[in-house]
PDB file of C-alpha atoms and ligand atoms in Angstrom:
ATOM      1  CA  UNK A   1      -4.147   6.962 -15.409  1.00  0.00           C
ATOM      2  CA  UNK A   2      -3.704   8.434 -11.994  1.00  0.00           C
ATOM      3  CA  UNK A   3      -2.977   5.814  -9.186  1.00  0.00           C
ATOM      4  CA  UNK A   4      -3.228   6.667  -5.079  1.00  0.00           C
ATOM      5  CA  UNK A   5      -0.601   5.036  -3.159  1.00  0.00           C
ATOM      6  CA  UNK A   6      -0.880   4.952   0.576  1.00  0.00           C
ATOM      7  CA  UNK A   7       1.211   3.691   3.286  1.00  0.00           C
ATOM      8  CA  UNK A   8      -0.083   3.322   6.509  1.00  0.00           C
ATOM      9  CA  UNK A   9       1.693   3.732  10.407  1.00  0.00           C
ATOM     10  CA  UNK A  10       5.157   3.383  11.097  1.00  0.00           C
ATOM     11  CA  UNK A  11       6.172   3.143   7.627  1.00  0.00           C
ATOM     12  CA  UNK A  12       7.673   6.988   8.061  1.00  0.00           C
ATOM     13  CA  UNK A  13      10.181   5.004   9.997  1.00  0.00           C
ATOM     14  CA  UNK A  14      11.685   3.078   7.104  1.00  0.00           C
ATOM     15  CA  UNK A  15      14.767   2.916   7.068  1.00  0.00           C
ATOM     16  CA  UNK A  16      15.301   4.770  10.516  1.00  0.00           C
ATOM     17  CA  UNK A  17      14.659   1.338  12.257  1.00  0.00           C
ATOM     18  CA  UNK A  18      14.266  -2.397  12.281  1.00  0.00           C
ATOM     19  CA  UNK A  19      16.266  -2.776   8.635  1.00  0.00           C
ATOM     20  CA  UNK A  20      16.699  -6.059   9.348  1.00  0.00           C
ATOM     21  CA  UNK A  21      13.150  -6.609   8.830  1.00  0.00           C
ATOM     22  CA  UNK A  22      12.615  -3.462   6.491  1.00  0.00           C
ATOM     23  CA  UNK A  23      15.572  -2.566   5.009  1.00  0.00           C
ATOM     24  CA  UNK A  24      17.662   0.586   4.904  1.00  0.00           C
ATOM     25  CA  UNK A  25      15.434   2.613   2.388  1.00  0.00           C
ATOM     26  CA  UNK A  26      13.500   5.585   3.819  1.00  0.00           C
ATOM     27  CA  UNK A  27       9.969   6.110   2.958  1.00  0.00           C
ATOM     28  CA  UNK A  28      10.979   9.119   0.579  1.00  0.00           C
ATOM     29  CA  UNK A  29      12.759   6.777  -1.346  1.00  0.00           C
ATOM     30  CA  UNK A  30      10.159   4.412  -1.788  1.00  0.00           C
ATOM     31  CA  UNK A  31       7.867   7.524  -3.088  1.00  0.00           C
ATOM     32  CA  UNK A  32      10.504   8.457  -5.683  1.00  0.00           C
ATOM     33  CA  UNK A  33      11.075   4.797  -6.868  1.00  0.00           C
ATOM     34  CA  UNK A  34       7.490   4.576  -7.715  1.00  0.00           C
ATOM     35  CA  UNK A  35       6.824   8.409  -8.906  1.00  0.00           C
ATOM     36  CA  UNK A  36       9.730   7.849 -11.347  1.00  0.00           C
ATOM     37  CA  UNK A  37       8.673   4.251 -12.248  1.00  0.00           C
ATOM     38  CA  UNK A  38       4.815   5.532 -12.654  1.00  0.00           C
ATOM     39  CA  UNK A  39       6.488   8.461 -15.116  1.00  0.00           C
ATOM     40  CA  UNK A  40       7.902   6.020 -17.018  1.00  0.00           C
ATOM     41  CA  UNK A  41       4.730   3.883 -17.706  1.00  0.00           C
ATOM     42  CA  UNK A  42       3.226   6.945 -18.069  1.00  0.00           C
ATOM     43  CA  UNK A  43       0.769   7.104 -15.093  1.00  0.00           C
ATOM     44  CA  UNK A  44       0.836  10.029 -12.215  1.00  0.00           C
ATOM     45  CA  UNK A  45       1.254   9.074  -9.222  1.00  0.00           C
ATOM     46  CA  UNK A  46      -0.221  10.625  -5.474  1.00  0.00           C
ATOM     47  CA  UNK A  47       1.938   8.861  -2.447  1.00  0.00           C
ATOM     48  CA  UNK A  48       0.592   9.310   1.058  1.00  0.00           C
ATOM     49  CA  UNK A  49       1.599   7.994   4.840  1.00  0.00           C
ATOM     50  CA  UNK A  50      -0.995   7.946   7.469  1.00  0.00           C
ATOM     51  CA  UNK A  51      -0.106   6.958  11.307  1.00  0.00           C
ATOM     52  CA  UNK A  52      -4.419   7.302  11.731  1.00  0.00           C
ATOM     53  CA  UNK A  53      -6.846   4.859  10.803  1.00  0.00           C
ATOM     54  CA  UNK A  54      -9.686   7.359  10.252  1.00  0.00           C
ATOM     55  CA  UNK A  55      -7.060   9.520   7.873  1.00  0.00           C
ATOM     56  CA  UNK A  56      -6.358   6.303   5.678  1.00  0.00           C
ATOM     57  CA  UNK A  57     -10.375   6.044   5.646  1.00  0.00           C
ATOM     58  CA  UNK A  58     -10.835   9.166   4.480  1.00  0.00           C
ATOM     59  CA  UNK A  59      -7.896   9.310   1.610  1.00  0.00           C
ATOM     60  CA  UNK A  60      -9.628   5.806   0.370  1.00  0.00           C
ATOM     61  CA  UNK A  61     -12.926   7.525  -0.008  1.00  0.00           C
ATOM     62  CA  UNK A  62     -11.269  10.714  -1.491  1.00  0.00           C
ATOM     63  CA  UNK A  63      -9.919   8.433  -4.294  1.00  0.00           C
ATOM     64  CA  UNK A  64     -13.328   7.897  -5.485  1.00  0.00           C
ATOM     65  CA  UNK A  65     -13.691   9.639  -8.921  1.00  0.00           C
ATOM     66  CA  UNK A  66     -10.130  11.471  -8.525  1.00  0.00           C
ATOM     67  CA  UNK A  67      -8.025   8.185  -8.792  1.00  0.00           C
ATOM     68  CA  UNK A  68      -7.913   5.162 -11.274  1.00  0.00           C
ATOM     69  CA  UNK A  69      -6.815   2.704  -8.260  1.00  0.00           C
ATOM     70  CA  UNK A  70      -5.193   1.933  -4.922  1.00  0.00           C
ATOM     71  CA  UNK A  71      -1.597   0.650  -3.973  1.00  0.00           C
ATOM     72  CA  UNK A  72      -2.065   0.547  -0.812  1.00  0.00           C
ATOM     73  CA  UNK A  73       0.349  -0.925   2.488  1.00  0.00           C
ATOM     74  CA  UNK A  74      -2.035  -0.638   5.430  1.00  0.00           C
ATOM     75  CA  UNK A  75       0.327  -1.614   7.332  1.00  0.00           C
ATOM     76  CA  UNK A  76      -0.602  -2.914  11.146  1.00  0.00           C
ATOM     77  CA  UNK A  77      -4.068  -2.197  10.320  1.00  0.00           C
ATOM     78  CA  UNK A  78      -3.835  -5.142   7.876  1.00  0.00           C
ATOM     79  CA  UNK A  79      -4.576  -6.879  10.473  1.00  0.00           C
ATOM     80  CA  UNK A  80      -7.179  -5.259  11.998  1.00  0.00           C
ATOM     81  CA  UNK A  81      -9.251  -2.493  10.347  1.00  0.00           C
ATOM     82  CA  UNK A  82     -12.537  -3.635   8.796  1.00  0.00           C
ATOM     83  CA  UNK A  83     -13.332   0.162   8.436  1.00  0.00           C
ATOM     84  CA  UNK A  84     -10.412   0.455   5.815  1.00  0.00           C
ATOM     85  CA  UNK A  85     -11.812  -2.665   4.443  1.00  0.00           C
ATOM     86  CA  UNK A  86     -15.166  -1.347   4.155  1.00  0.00           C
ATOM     87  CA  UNK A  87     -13.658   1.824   2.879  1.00  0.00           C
ATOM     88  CA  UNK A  88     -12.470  -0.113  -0.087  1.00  0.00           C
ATOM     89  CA  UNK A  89     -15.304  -2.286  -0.823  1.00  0.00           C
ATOM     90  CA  UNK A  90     -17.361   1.437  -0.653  1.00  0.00           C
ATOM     91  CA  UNK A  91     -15.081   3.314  -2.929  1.00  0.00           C
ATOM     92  CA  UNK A  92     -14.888   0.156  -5.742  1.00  0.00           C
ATOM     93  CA  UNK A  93     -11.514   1.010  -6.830  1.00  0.00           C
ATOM     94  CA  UNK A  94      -8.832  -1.750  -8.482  1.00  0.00           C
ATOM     95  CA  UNK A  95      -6.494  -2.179  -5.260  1.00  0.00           C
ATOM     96  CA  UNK A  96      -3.795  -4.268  -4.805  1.00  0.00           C
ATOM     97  CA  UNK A  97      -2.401  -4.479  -1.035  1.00  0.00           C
ATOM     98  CA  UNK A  98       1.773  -4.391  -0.227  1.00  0.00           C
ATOM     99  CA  UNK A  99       3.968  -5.759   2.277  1.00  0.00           C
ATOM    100  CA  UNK A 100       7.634  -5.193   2.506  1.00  0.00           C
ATOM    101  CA  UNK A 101       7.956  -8.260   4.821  1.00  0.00           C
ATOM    102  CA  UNK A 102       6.713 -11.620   4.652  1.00  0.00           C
ATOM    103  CA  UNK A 103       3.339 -11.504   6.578  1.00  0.00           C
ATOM    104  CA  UNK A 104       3.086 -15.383   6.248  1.00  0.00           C
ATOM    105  CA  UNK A 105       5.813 -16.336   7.746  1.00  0.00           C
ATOM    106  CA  UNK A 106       6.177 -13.984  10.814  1.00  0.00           C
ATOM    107  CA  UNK A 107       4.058 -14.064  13.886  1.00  0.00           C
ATOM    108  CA  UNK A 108       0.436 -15.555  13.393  1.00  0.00           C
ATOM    109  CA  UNK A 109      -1.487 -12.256  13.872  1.00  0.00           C
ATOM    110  CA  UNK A 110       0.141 -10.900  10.830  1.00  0.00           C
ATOM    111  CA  UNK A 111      -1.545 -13.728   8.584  1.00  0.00           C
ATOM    112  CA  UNK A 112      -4.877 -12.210   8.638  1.00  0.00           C
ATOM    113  CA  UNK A 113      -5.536  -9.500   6.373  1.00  0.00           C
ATOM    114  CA  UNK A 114      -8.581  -7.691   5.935  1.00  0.00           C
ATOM    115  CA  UNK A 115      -7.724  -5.896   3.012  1.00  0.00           C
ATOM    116  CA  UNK A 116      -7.398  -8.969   0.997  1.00  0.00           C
ATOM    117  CA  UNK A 117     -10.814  -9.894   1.404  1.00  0.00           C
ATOM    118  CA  UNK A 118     -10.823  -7.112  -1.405  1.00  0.00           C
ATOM    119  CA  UNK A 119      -8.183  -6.382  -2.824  1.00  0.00           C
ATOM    120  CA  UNK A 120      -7.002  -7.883  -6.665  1.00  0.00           C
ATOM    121  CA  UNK A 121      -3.573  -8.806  -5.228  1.00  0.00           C
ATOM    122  CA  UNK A 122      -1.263  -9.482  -2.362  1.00  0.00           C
ATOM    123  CA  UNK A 123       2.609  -8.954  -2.793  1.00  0.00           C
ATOM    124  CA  UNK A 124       4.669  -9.547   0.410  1.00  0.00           C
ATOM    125  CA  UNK A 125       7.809 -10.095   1.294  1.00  0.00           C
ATOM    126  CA  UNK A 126       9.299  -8.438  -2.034  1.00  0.00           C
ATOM    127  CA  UNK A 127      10.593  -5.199  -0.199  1.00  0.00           C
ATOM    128  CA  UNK A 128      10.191  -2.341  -2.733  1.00  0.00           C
ATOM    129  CA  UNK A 129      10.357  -4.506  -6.283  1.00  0.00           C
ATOM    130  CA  UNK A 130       6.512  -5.400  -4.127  1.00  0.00           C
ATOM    131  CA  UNK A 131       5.395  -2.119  -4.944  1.00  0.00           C
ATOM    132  CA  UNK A 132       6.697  -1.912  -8.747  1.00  0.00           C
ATOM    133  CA  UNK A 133       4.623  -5.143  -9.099  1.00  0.00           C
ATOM    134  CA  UNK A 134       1.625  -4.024  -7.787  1.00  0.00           C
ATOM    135  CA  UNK A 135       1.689  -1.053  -9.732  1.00  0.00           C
ATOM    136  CA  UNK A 136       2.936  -2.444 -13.215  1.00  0.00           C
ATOM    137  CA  UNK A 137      -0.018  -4.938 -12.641  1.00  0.00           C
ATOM    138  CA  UNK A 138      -2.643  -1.902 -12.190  1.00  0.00           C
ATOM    139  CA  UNK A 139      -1.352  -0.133 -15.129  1.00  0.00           C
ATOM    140  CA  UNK A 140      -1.535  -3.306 -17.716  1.00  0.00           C
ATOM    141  CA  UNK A 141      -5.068  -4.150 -16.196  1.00  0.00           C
ATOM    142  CA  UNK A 142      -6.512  -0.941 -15.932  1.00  0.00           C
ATOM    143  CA  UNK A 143      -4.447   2.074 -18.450  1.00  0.00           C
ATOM    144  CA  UNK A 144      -6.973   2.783 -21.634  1.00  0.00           C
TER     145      UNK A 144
HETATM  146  O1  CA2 B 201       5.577  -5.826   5.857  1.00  0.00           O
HETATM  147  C1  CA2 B 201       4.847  -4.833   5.811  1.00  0.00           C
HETATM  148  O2  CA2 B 201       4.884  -4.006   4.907  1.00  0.00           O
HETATM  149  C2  CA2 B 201       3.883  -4.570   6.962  1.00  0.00           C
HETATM  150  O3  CA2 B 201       2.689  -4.013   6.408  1.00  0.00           O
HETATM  151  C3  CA2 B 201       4.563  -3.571   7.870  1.00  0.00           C
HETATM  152  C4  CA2 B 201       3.805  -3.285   9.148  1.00  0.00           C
HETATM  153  C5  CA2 B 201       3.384  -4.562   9.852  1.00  0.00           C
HETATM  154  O4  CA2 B 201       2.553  -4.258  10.958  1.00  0.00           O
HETATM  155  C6  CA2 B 201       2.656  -5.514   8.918  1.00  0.00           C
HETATM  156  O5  CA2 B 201       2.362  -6.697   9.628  1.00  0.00           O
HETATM  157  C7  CA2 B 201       3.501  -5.838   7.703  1.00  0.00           C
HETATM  158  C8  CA2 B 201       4.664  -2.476  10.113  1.00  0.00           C
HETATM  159  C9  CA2 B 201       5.208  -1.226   9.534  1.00  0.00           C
HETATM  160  C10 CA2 B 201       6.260  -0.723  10.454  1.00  0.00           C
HETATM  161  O6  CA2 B 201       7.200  -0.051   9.686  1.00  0.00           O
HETATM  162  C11 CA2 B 201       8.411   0.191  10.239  1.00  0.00           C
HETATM  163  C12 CA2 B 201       9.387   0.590   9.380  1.00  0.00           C
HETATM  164  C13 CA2 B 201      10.635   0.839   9.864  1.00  0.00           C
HETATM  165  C14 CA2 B 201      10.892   0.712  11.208  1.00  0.00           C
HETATM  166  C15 CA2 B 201       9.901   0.317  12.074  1.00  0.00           C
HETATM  167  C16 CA2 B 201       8.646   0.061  11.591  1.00  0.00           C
END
């Protein structure tokens, strides 16, 4: 099973600021965690960070027919991008969508989410144990 996992803009700065809300881990971390934790349940994993809308477009419709599914953290555009929602909805793949923080309970722009309107799941507010769920659910639903 191969799974995509994309992180969308400002999440290059983990760790660099904000840990308060973020934590202390940087972003290359995070990509080892799950590459090691994907070897181990013995899926490959492809990690990716986009600051650019159009680029996190793009990798979503890339995934079609290379990929098995989507872990995907769009980040700010979580709130706002019905192009990466389309994106998904084109492409057809399993995704489940990741927050570090607590969308819910922060300002009220951050409750909407377009990718939800989609995707299988929403984890939030689990930090990085988020993204081992997400990706331990994808590989129980989906590994043949
Ligand atoms: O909690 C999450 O994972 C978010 O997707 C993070 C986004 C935010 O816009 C969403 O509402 C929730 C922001 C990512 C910014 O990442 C930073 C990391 C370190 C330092 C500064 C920003």
């Amino acid at each position: 099973m191969r799974i995509l996992m994309i992180n969308g803009p400002n999440l290059n700065l983990l760790g660099l600021r904000e840990p308060d809300i973020y934590g202390t881990q940087r972003l290359q971390d995070l990509e080892e965690l799950i590459t090691t934790h994907g070897e181990k349940l013995g899926v490959s994993i492809k990690c990716l960070q986009s600051n650019h809308e159009g680029e996190l477009v793009d990798w979503i419709q890339m995934a079609f027919d290379k990929y098995d599914a989507i872990l995907i953290n769009p980040a700010a555009y979580t709130h706002t991008s019905i192009a990466i929602l389309d994106a998904l909805k084109a492409v057809g793949l399993p995704a489940v969508e990741i927050h570090l923080s607590d969308i819910n309970t922060r300002e009220e722009f951050r409750k909407w989410s377009y990718p939800s309107l989609y995707c299988e799941k929403t984890i939030a507010g689990k930090g990085f144990q988020g993204y081992i769920e997400g990706l331990e659910y994808l590989v129980e639903k989906y590994s043949k």
